[in-house]
Amino acid sequence: MPLLVAGGLLAGCTAAGADGGPAGRAGASAHAVPREAAVTGDATPSGGPSATAAFTPDAALVPRTAGKGRRLLDSVVFAADDWGRGFVAQDPAESTPGTWAVLDGGCRWTRRKTPEGVLASLSRYSVLPARKGRGAVKVTAAATAHSSALGADEQLSTTLEEVLRCPEQQPRDGERITGLNSLGTPFGAREQDYADDSVLEAGTYVEKGGTAQSYRWMVARLGTIVAAVSVTGGKGHSEQELQALGADTLGRMLGRAKQQLGGK
């Protein structure tokens, strides 16, 4: 399942209209990229106008309870082994059950109890350790199951609005994401044919005492399910490599979700 990654965003385009958090944003977030080269694959854009019909899940398979929502997310969200050779789990390896990420009034990410309308939310944090002169790549895979498509749609709208409200955000103490831009692309626009709606954020991630690193957050909605990945890359990893890694992972997670949801 190829994902189109909008180049206009990386050039500084911002639009108004996901799961993230202290450990769900910076990490600690198609065709398959080979495991031995997971960070060096190429992003594959769609080639030509969209001809794919919007995905319609089997209503009987859409989760309606917290337990079913959690089971679906557990099968969809990537763990360290899924990202490719060399990736290991961070500590903690995943988010606390019954919580989801919230950007507070001070532009700081925290995890709070899931509100009414959110069945379950799960984030898993992995890292490709630094080696041979190349910096570490921190990644997050996340997904949220809502009780309605409207609630899932509101999550993407909120994601876009948060970047306008907080172009600089604090994932954790001593960490900052700056210069954030975002772009929303609904199904059928700009050759986007893989999800009902999508959002791409890009900016710069900085740890205390560290150097600035490339950061991107990719989000997509299928009905009541929102899937997302974040990729933060260190020295020696090109923009193209990191973009391909995120797009590939999100595409594969969406493929898992479609398998679980049935439909067409």
PDB file of C-alpha atoms in Angstrom:
ATOM      1  CA  MET A   1       0.000   0.000   0.000  1.00  0.00           C
ATOM      2  CA  PRO A   2       1.900   3.088  -1.206  1.00  0.00           C
ATOM      3  CA  LEU A   3       1.408   6.261   0.781  1.00  0.00           C
ATOM      4  CA  LEU A   4       1.732   9.687  -0.754  1.00  0.00           C
ATOM      5  CA  VAL A   5       3.780  11.950   1.504  1.00  0.00           C
ATOM      6  CA  ALA A   6       3.037  15.562   0.678  1.00  0.00           C
ATOM      7  CA  GLY A   7       6.205  17.405  -0.263  1.00  0.00           C
ATOM      8  CA  GLY A   8       4.561  20.778   0.214  1.00  0.00           C
ATOM      9  CA  LEU A   9       4.511  20.336   3.964  1.00  0.00           C
ATOM     10  CA  LEU A  10       8.232  19.816   4.184  1.00  0.00           C
ATOM     11  CA  ALA A  11       8.641  23.055   2.274  1.00  0.00           C
ATOM     12  CA  GLY A  12       6.688  24.882   4.972  1.00  0.00           C
ATOM     13  CA  CYS A  13       2.989  24.632   4.093  1.00  0.00           C
ATOM     14  CA  THR A  14       0.592  24.867   7.048  1.00  0.00           C
ATOM     15  CA  ALA A  15      -3.093  23.936   6.944  1.00  0.00           C
ATOM     16  CA  ALA A  16      -5.926  24.049   9.515  1.00  0.00           C
ATOM     17  CA  GLY A  17      -8.465  21.180   9.325  1.00  0.00           C
ATOM     18  CA  ALA A  18      -3.822  11.824  16.493  1.00  0.00           C
ATOM     19  CA  ASP A  19      -2.574  10.171  18.945  1.00  0.00           C
ATOM     20  CA  GLY A  20       0.553  11.737  20.364  1.00  0.00           C
ATOM     21  CA  GLY A  21       2.016  12.550  23.703  1.00  0.00           C
ATOM     22  CA  PRO A  22       5.015  12.766  25.911  1.00  0.00           C
ATOM     23  CA  ALA A  23       6.084   9.365  24.788  1.00  0.00           C
ATOM     24  CA  GLY A  24       3.705   9.113  21.883  1.00  0.00           C
ATOM     25  CA  ARG A  25       5.043  11.975  19.826  1.00  0.00           C
ATOM     26  CA  ALA A  26       8.804  11.920  19.719  1.00  0.00           C
ATOM     27  CA  GLY A  27       9.044   8.241  20.529  1.00  0.00           C
ATOM     28  CA  ALA A  28      10.032   6.953  23.901  1.00  0.00           C
ATOM     29  CA  SER A  29       5.037   7.584  17.286  1.00  0.00           C
ATOM     30  CA  ALA A  30       2.697   0.190   0.682  1.00  0.00           C
ATOM     31  CA  HIS A  31       5.568  -1.846  -0.083  1.00  0.00           C
ATOM     32  CA  ALA A  32       7.597  -3.386   2.640  1.00  0.00           C
ATOM     33  CA  VAL A  33      11.065  -2.078   3.429  1.00  0.00           C
ATOM     34  CA  PRO A  34      13.465  -5.016   3.944  1.00  0.00           C
ATOM     35  CA  ARG A  35      14.232  -5.628   7.610  1.00  0.00           C
ATOM     36  CA  GLU A  36      17.969  -5.275   7.117  1.00  0.00           C
ATOM     37  CA  ALA A  37      17.476  -1.844   5.521  1.00  0.00           C
ATOM     38  CA  ALA A  38      14.440  -0.525   7.345  1.00  0.00           C
ATOM     39  CA  VAL A  39      15.778   3.015   7.610  1.00  0.00           C
ATOM     40  CA  THR A  40      17.057   3.288   4.065  1.00  0.00           C
ATOM     41  CA  GLY A  41      13.980   2.454   1.964  1.00  0.00           C
ATOM     42  CA  ASP A  42      12.354   4.890  -0.434  1.00  0.00           C
ATOM     43  CA  ALA A  43       8.927   6.423   0.073  1.00  0.00           C
ATOM     44  CA  THR A  44       6.584   5.319  -2.677  1.00  0.00           C
ATOM     45  CA  PRO A  45       4.109   7.977  -3.834  1.00  0.00           C
ATOM     46  CA  SER A  46       0.921   7.062  -5.626  1.00  0.00           C
ATOM     47  CA  GLY A  47       1.295   7.303  -9.380  1.00  0.00           C
ATOM     48  CA  GLY A  48      -1.625   9.208 -10.891  1.00  0.00           C
ATOM     49  CA  PRO A  49      -5.182  10.113  -9.905  1.00  0.00           C
ATOM     50  CA  SER A  50      -6.880   8.047  -7.239  1.00  0.00           C
ATOM     51  CA  ALA A  51      -9.002   5.224  -8.647  1.00  0.00           C
ATOM     52  CA  THR A  52      -9.479   3.311  -5.406  1.00  0.00           C
ATOM     53  CA  ALA A  53     -12.874   3.363  -3.713  1.00  0.00           C
ATOM     54  CA  ALA A  54     -12.984   4.436  -0.086  1.00  0.00           C
ATOM     55  CA  PHE A  55     -12.614   1.555   2.355  1.00  0.00           C
ATOM     56  CA  THR A  56     -15.876   0.403   3.946  1.00  0.00           C
ATOM     57  CA  PRO A  57     -15.405  -1.799   7.039  1.00  0.00           C
ATOM     58  CA  ASP A  58     -17.655  -4.714   7.889  1.00  0.00           C
ATOM     59  CA  ALA A  59     -19.981  -3.208  10.514  1.00  0.00           C
ATOM     60  CA  ALA A  60     -19.952  -6.480  12.457  1.00  0.00           C
ATOM     61  CA  LEU A  61     -16.171  -6.266  12.880  1.00  0.00           C
ATOM     62  CA  VAL A  62     -15.945  -2.636  14.000  1.00  0.00           C
ATOM     63  CA  PRO A  63     -15.106  -2.643  17.752  1.00  0.00           C
ATOM     64  CA  ARG A  64     -17.886  -1.391  20.013  1.00  0.00           C
ATOM     65  CA  THR A  65     -16.390  -2.172  23.419  1.00  0.00           C
ATOM     66  CA  ALA A  66     -13.140  -1.251  25.159  1.00  0.00           C
ATOM     67  CA  GLY A  67     -11.998  -4.873  25.161  1.00  0.00           C
ATOM     68  CA  LYS A  68     -12.551  -5.363  21.447  1.00  0.00           C
ATOM     69  CA  GLY A  69     -10.960  -2.019  20.722  1.00  0.00           C
ATOM     70  CA  ARG A  70      -7.850  -2.942  22.694  1.00  0.00           C
ATOM     71  CA  ARG A  71      -7.556  -6.320  20.953  1.00  0.00           C
ATOM     72  CA  LEU A  72      -7.738  -4.684  17.539  1.00  0.00           C
ATOM     73  CA  LEU A  73      -5.116  -2.087  18.456  1.00  0.00           C
ATOM     74  CA  ASP A  74      -2.833  -4.763  19.902  1.00  0.00           C
ATOM     75  CA  SER A  75      -2.811  -6.490  16.503  1.00  0.00           C
ATOM     76  CA  VAL A  76      -2.321  -3.261  14.528  1.00  0.00           C
ATOM     77  CA  VAL A  77       0.285  -1.221  16.440  1.00  0.00           C
ATOM     78  CA  PHE A  78       3.902  -2.021  15.588  1.00  0.00           C
ATOM     79  CA  ALA A  79       6.252  -3.330  18.271  1.00  0.00           C
ATOM     80  CA  ALA A  80      10.051  -3.097  18.005  1.00  0.00           C
ATOM     81  CA  ASP A  81      10.440  -6.311  15.969  1.00  0.00           C
ATOM     82  CA  ASP A  82       7.967  -5.054  13.373  1.00  0.00           C
ATOM     83  CA  TRP A  83      10.022  -1.954  12.548  1.00  0.00           C
ATOM     84  CA  GLY A  84      12.972  -3.943  11.264  1.00  0.00           C
ATOM     85  CA  ARG A  85      16.352  -5.392  12.155  1.00  0.00           C
ATOM     86  CA  GLY A  86      18.132  -3.616  14.998  1.00  0.00           C
ATOM     87  CA  PHE A  87      15.124  -1.909  16.540  1.00  0.00           C
ATOM     88  CA  VAL A  88      14.575  -2.514  20.256  1.00  0.00           C
ATOM     89  CA  ALA A  89      11.843  -1.495  22.677  1.00  0.00           C
ATOM     90  CA  GLN A  90      12.280   1.663  24.692  1.00  0.00           C
ATOM     91  CA  ASP A  91      11.552   1.811  28.421  1.00  0.00           C
ATOM     92  CA  PRO A  92       8.620   1.952  28.846  1.00  0.00           C
ATOM     93  CA  ALA A  93       7.786  -0.112  25.775  1.00  0.00           C
ATOM     94  CA  GLU A  94       4.176   1.020  25.581  1.00  0.00           C
ATOM     95  CA  SER A  95       1.639   3.400  27.035  1.00  0.00           C
ATOM     96  CA  THR A  96      -0.420   2.805  30.174  1.00  0.00           C
ATOM     97  CA  PRO A  97      -3.733   1.078  29.376  1.00  0.00           C
ATOM     98  CA  GLY A  98      -6.789   3.285  29.738  1.00  0.00           C
ATOM     99  CA  THR A  99      -4.923   6.481  28.849  1.00  0.00           C
ATOM    100  CA  TRP A 100      -4.340   8.613  25.792  1.00  0.00           C
ATOM    101  CA  ALA A 101      -2.145  11.585  24.950  1.00  0.00           C
ATOM    102  CA  VAL A 102      -3.348  15.165  25.531  1.00  0.00           C
ATOM    103  CA  LEU A 103      -1.652  18.466  24.672  1.00  0.00           C
ATOM    104  CA  ASP A 104      -2.288  20.771  27.634  1.00  0.00           C
ATOM    105  CA  GLY A 105      -2.630  24.554  27.736  1.00  0.00           C
ATOM    106  CA  GLY A 106       1.120  24.950  28.160  1.00  0.00           C
ATOM    107  CA  CYS A 107       1.836  22.933  24.990  1.00  0.00           C
ATOM    108  CA  ARG A 108       3.100  19.989  27.046  1.00  0.00           C
ATOM    109  CA  TRP A 109       2.127  16.403  26.250  1.00  0.00           C
ATOM    110  CA  THR A 110       0.656  14.308  29.048  1.00  0.00           C
ATOM    111  CA  ARG A 111      -1.312  11.074  29.235  1.00  0.00           C
ATOM    112  CA  ARG A 112      -4.766  11.193  30.762  1.00  0.00           C
ATOM    113  CA  LYS A 113      -7.665   8.811  31.215  1.00  0.00           C
ATOM    114  CA  THR A 114      -9.415   8.064  27.942  1.00  0.00           C
ATOM    115  CA  PRO A 115     -12.598  10.146  27.647  1.00  0.00           C
ATOM    116  CA  GLU A 116     -16.073   8.957  26.783  1.00  0.00           C
ATOM    117  CA  GLY A 117     -16.152   7.999  23.129  1.00  0.00           C
ATOM    118  CA  VAL A 118     -12.613   6.580  23.088  1.00  0.00           C
ATOM    119  CA  LEU A 119     -12.691   2.809  23.453  1.00  0.00           C
ATOM    120  CA  ALA A 120      -8.933   2.273  23.639  1.00  0.00           C
ATOM    121  CA  SER A 121      -5.617   3.895  22.764  1.00  0.00           C
ATOM    122  CA  LEU A 122      -2.196   2.289  22.478  1.00  0.00           C
ATOM    123  CA  SER A 123       1.289   3.663  21.771  1.00  0.00           C
ATOM    124  CA  ARG A 124       4.452   1.561  21.454  1.00  0.00           C
ATOM    125  CA  TYR A 125       7.936   3.089  21.594  1.00  0.00           C
ATOM    126  CA  SER A 126      11.004   1.677  19.856  1.00  0.00           C
ATOM    127  CA  VAL A 127      14.488   2.858  18.908  1.00  0.00           C
ATOM    128  CA  LEU A 128      17.221   1.972  16.462  1.00  0.00           C
ATOM    129  CA  PRO A 129      20.320   2.611  18.609  1.00  0.00           C
ATOM    130  CA  ALA A 130      23.160   4.786  17.371  1.00  0.00           C
ATOM    131  CA  ARG A 131      25.947   2.851  15.659  1.00  0.00           C
ATOM    132  CA  LYS A 132      28.823   3.312  13.191  1.00  0.00           C
ATOM    133  CA  GLY A 133      28.637   7.076  13.246  1.00  0.00           C
ATOM    134  CA  ARG A 134      24.881   7.242  12.737  1.00  0.00           C
ATOM    135  CA  GLY A 135      22.571   8.665  15.394  1.00  0.00           C
ATOM    136  CA  ALA A 136      19.652   6.838  16.972  1.00  0.00           C
ATOM    137  CA  VAL A 137      16.219   6.753  15.315  1.00  0.00           C
ATOM    138  CA  LYS A 138      13.358   6.983  17.813  1.00  0.00           C
ATOM    139  CA  VAL A 139       9.951   5.823  16.613  1.00  0.00           C
ATOM    140  CA  THR A 140       6.422   5.506  17.933  1.00  0.00           C
ATOM    141  CA  ALA A 141       3.519   3.489  16.558  1.00  0.00           C
ATOM    142  CA  ALA A 142       0.098   4.397  17.913  1.00  0.00           C
ATOM    143  CA  ALA A 143      -3.584   3.828  17.305  1.00  0.00           C
ATOM    144  CA  THR A 144      -6.892   4.824  18.865  1.00  0.00           C
ATOM    145  CA  ALA A 145     -10.279   3.131  18.567  1.00  0.00           C
ATOM    146  CA  HIS A 146     -13.253   5.494  18.805  1.00  0.00           C
ATOM    147  CA  SER A 147     -16.891   4.624  19.336  1.00  0.00           C
ATOM    148  CA  SER A 148     -17.852   6.647  16.247  1.00  0.00           C
ATOM    149  CA  ALA A 149     -16.329   7.827  12.985  1.00  0.00           C
ATOM    150  CA  LEU A 150     -17.191  11.386  14.019  1.00  0.00           C
ATOM    151  CA  GLY A 151     -15.031  11.049  17.124  1.00  0.00           C
ATOM    152  CA  ALA A 152     -12.134   9.709  15.058  1.00  0.00           C
ATOM    153  CA  ASP A 153     -12.557  12.561  12.575  1.00  0.00           C
ATOM    154  CA  GLU A 154     -12.462  15.079  15.416  1.00  0.00           C
ATOM    155  CA  GLN A 155      -9.119  13.628  16.528  1.00  0.00           C
ATOM    156  CA  LEU A 156      -7.566  14.511  13.165  1.00  0.00           C
ATOM    157  CA  SER A 157      -9.123  17.973  13.190  1.00  0.00           C
ATOM    158  CA  THR A 158      -7.714  18.548  16.666  1.00  0.00           C
ATOM    159  CA  THR A 159      -4.277  17.452  15.477  1.00  0.00           C
ATOM    160  CA  LEU A 160      -4.236  20.184  12.844  1.00  0.00           C
ATOM    161  CA  GLU A 161      -5.518  22.810  15.254  1.00  0.00           C
ATOM    162  CA  GLU A 162      -2.913  21.892  17.870  1.00  0.00           C
ATOM    163  CA  VAL A 163      -0.055  22.725  15.517  1.00  0.00           C
ATOM    164  CA  LEU A 164      -1.538  26.179  14.969  1.00  0.00           C
ATOM    165  CA  ARG A 165      -1.970  26.640  18.724  1.00  0.00           C
ATOM    166  CA  CYS A 166       1.368  25.116  19.660  1.00  0.00           C
ATOM    167  CA  PRO A 167       3.997  25.255  16.881  1.00  0.00           C
ATOM    168  CA  GLU A 168       6.463  24.434  19.669  1.00  0.00           C
ATOM    169  CA  GLN A 169       5.610  21.474  21.919  1.00  0.00           C
ATOM    170  CA  GLN A 170       7.191  19.655  24.862  1.00  0.00           C
ATOM    171  CA  PRO A 171       6.972  15.844  24.641  1.00  0.00           C
ATOM    172  CA  ARG A 172       8.844  15.337  27.950  1.00  0.00           C
ATOM    173  CA  ASP A 173      11.033  17.296  30.322  1.00  0.00           C
ATOM    174  CA  GLY A 174      14.153  18.400  28.476  1.00  0.00           C
ATOM    175  CA  GLU A 175      12.669  17.747  25.035  1.00  0.00           C
ATOM    176  CA  ARG A 176      11.160  20.148  22.481  1.00  0.00           C
ATOM    177  CA  ILE A 177       9.560  19.894  19.063  1.00  0.00           C
ATOM    178  CA  THR A 178       9.829  23.195  17.199  1.00  0.00           C
ATOM    179  CA  GLY A 179       8.885  24.705  13.853  1.00  0.00           C
ATOM    180  CA  LEU A 180       5.886  22.428  13.421  1.00  0.00           C
ATOM    181  CA  ASN A 181       3.881  22.584  10.200  1.00  0.00           C
ATOM    182  CA  SER A 182       0.899  20.391   9.341  1.00  0.00           C
ATOM    183  CA  LEU A 183      -1.061  19.378   6.267  1.00  0.00           C
ATOM    184  CA  GLY A 184      -4.410  17.572   6.153  1.00  0.00           C
ATOM    185  CA  THR A 185      -5.347  15.467   3.130  1.00  0.00           C
ATOM    186  CA  PRO A 186      -8.789  13.813   2.930  1.00  0.00           C
ATOM    187  CA  PHE A 187      -9.480  10.776   0.761  1.00  0.00           C
ATOM    188  CA  GLY A 188      -9.329  11.638  -2.944  1.00  0.00           C
ATOM    189  CA  ALA A 189      -7.307  14.857  -2.549  1.00  0.00           C
ATOM    190  CA  ARG A 190      -3.705  15.025  -3.810  1.00  0.00           C
ATOM    191  CA  GLU A 191      -3.863  11.336  -4.812  1.00  0.00           C
ATOM    192  CA  GLN A 192      -4.533  10.228  -1.230  1.00  0.00           C
ATOM    193  CA  ASP A 193      -6.354   6.897  -1.654  1.00  0.00           C
ATOM    194  CA  TYR A 194      -5.338   4.896   1.432  1.00  0.00           C
ATOM    195  CA  ALA A 195      -7.467   6.388   4.252  1.00  0.00           C
ATOM    196  CA  ASP A 196     -10.601   8.424   4.955  1.00  0.00           C
ATOM    197  CA  ASP A 197      -8.393  11.290   6.083  1.00  0.00           C
ATOM    198  CA  SER A 198      -4.743  11.931   6.864  1.00  0.00           C
ATOM    199  CA  VAL A 199      -2.488  14.468   8.566  1.00  0.00           C
ATOM    200  CA  LEU A 200       1.246  14.990   8.216  1.00  0.00           C
ATOM    201  CA  GLU A 201       3.289  17.077  10.651  1.00  0.00           C
ATOM    202  CA  ALA A 202       6.961  17.959  10.316  1.00  0.00           C
ATOM    203  CA  GLY A 203       9.350  19.908  12.492  1.00  0.00           C
ATOM    204  CA  THR A 204      12.555  19.697  14.491  1.00  0.00           C
ATOM    205  CA  TYR A 205      13.133  17.661  17.649  1.00  0.00           C
ATOM    206  CA  VAL A 206      15.714  18.752  20.224  1.00  0.00           C
ATOM    207  CA  GLU A 207      16.802  17.045  23.442  1.00  0.00           C
ATOM    208  CA  LYS A 208      18.535  19.003  26.200  1.00  0.00           C
ATOM    209  CA  GLY A 209      22.206  19.178  25.338  1.00  0.00           C
ATOM    210  CA  GLY A 210      21.642  17.444  22.009  1.00  0.00           C
ATOM    211  CA  THR A 211      21.572  18.482  18.375  1.00  0.00           C
ATOM    212  CA  ALA A 212      18.452  19.238  16.351  1.00  0.00           C
ATOM    213  CA  GLN A 213      16.930  16.240  14.607  1.00  0.00           C
ATOM    214  CA  SER A 214      14.321  15.782  11.917  1.00  0.00           C
ATOM    215  CA  TYR A 215      10.840  14.964  13.211  1.00  0.00           C
ATOM    216  CA  ARG A 216       7.649  13.852  11.495  1.00  0.00           C
ATOM    217  CA  TRP A 217       4.244  12.633  12.665  1.00  0.00           C
ATOM    218  CA  MET A 218       1.980  10.784  10.201  1.00  0.00           C
ATOM    219  CA  VAL A 219      -1.675  10.119  11.030  1.00  0.00           C
ATOM    220  CA  ALA A 220      -4.483   8.390   9.101  1.00  0.00           C
ATOM    221  CA  ARG A 221      -8.115   7.478   9.805  1.00  0.00           C
ATOM    222  CA  LEU A 222     -10.072   4.426   8.691  1.00  0.00           C
ATOM    223  CA  GLY A 223     -13.635   4.796   9.951  1.00  0.00           C
ATOM    224  CA  THR A 224     -13.453   4.714  13.749  1.00  0.00           C
ATOM    225  CA  ILE A 225      -9.741   3.826  13.895  1.00  0.00           C
ATOM    226  CA  VAL A 226      -6.905   6.383  13.897  1.00  0.00           C
ATOM    227  CA  ALA A 227      -3.379   5.076  13.287  1.00  0.00           C
ATOM    228  CA  ALA A 228      -0.190   7.109  13.571  1.00  0.00           C
ATOM    229  CA  VAL A 229       3.585   6.892  13.561  1.00  0.00           C
ATOM    230  CA  SER A 230       6.311   9.320  14.605  1.00  0.00           C
ATOM    231  CA  VAL A 231       9.911   9.157  13.415  1.00  0.00           C
ATOM    232  CA  THR A 232      12.770  11.161  14.922  1.00  0.00           C
ATOM    233  CA  GLY A 233      16.110  10.663  13.237  1.00  0.00           C
ATOM    234  CA  GLY A 234      19.652  11.351  14.281  1.00  0.00           C
ATOM    235  CA  LYS A 235      22.876  12.163  12.466  1.00  0.00           C
ATOM    236  CA  GLY A 236      23.502  10.211   9.290  1.00  0.00           C
ATOM    237  CA  HIS A 237      19.874   9.475   8.418  1.00  0.00           C
ATOM    238  CA  SER A 238      18.517  11.389   5.437  1.00  0.00           C
ATOM    239  CA  GLU A 239      15.105  13.043   5.208  1.00  0.00           C
ATOM    240  CA  GLN A 240      14.163  10.557   2.503  1.00  0.00           C
ATOM    241  CA  GLU A 241      15.079   7.557   4.660  1.00  0.00           C
ATOM    242  CA  LEU A 242      13.073   8.773   7.627  1.00  0.00           C
ATOM    243  CA  GLN A 243      10.110   9.753   5.485  1.00  0.00           C
ATOM    244  CA  ALA A 244      10.111   6.329   3.809  1.00  0.00           C
ATOM    245  CA  LEU A 245      10.303   4.552   7.156  1.00  0.00           C
ATOM    246  CA  GLY A 246       7.294   6.427   8.522  1.00  0.00           C
ATOM    247  CA  ALA A 247       5.194   6.111   5.369  1.00  0.00           C
ATOM    248  CA  ASP A 248       5.932   2.402   5.033  1.00  0.00           C
ATOM    249  CA  THR A 249       5.073   1.677   8.661  1.00  0.00           C
ATOM    250  CA  LEU A 250       1.827   3.641   8.573  1.00  0.00           C
ATOM    251  CA  GLY A 251       0.815   1.876   5.357  1.00  0.00           C
ATOM    252  CA  ARG A 252       1.460  -1.539   6.870  1.00  0.00           C
ATOM    253  CA  MET A 253      -0.447  -0.654  10.031  1.00  0.00           C
ATOM    254  CA  LEU A 254      -3.410   0.478   7.924  1.00  0.00           C
ATOM    255  CA  GLY A 255      -3.197  -2.831   6.077  1.00  0.00           C
ATOM    256  CA  ARG A 256      -3.431  -4.675   9.389  1.00  0.00           C
ATOM    257  CA  ALA A 257      -6.423  -2.574  10.391  1.00  0.00           C
ATOM    258  CA  LYS A 258      -8.207  -3.349   7.126  1.00  0.00           C
ATOM    259  CA  GLN A 259      -7.627  -7.049   7.650  1.00  0.00           C
ATOM    260  CA  GLN A 260      -9.185  -6.819  11.114  1.00  0.00           C
ATOM    261  CA  LEU A 261     -12.117  -4.699   9.922  1.00  0.00           C
ATOM    262  CA  GLY A 262     -12.956  -6.735   6.839  1.00  0.00           C
ATOM    263  CA  GLY A 263     -15.103  -4.850   4.370  1.00  0.00           C
ATOM    264  CA  LYS A 264     -14.007  -3.456   1.027  1.00  0.00           C
TER     265      LYS A 264
END
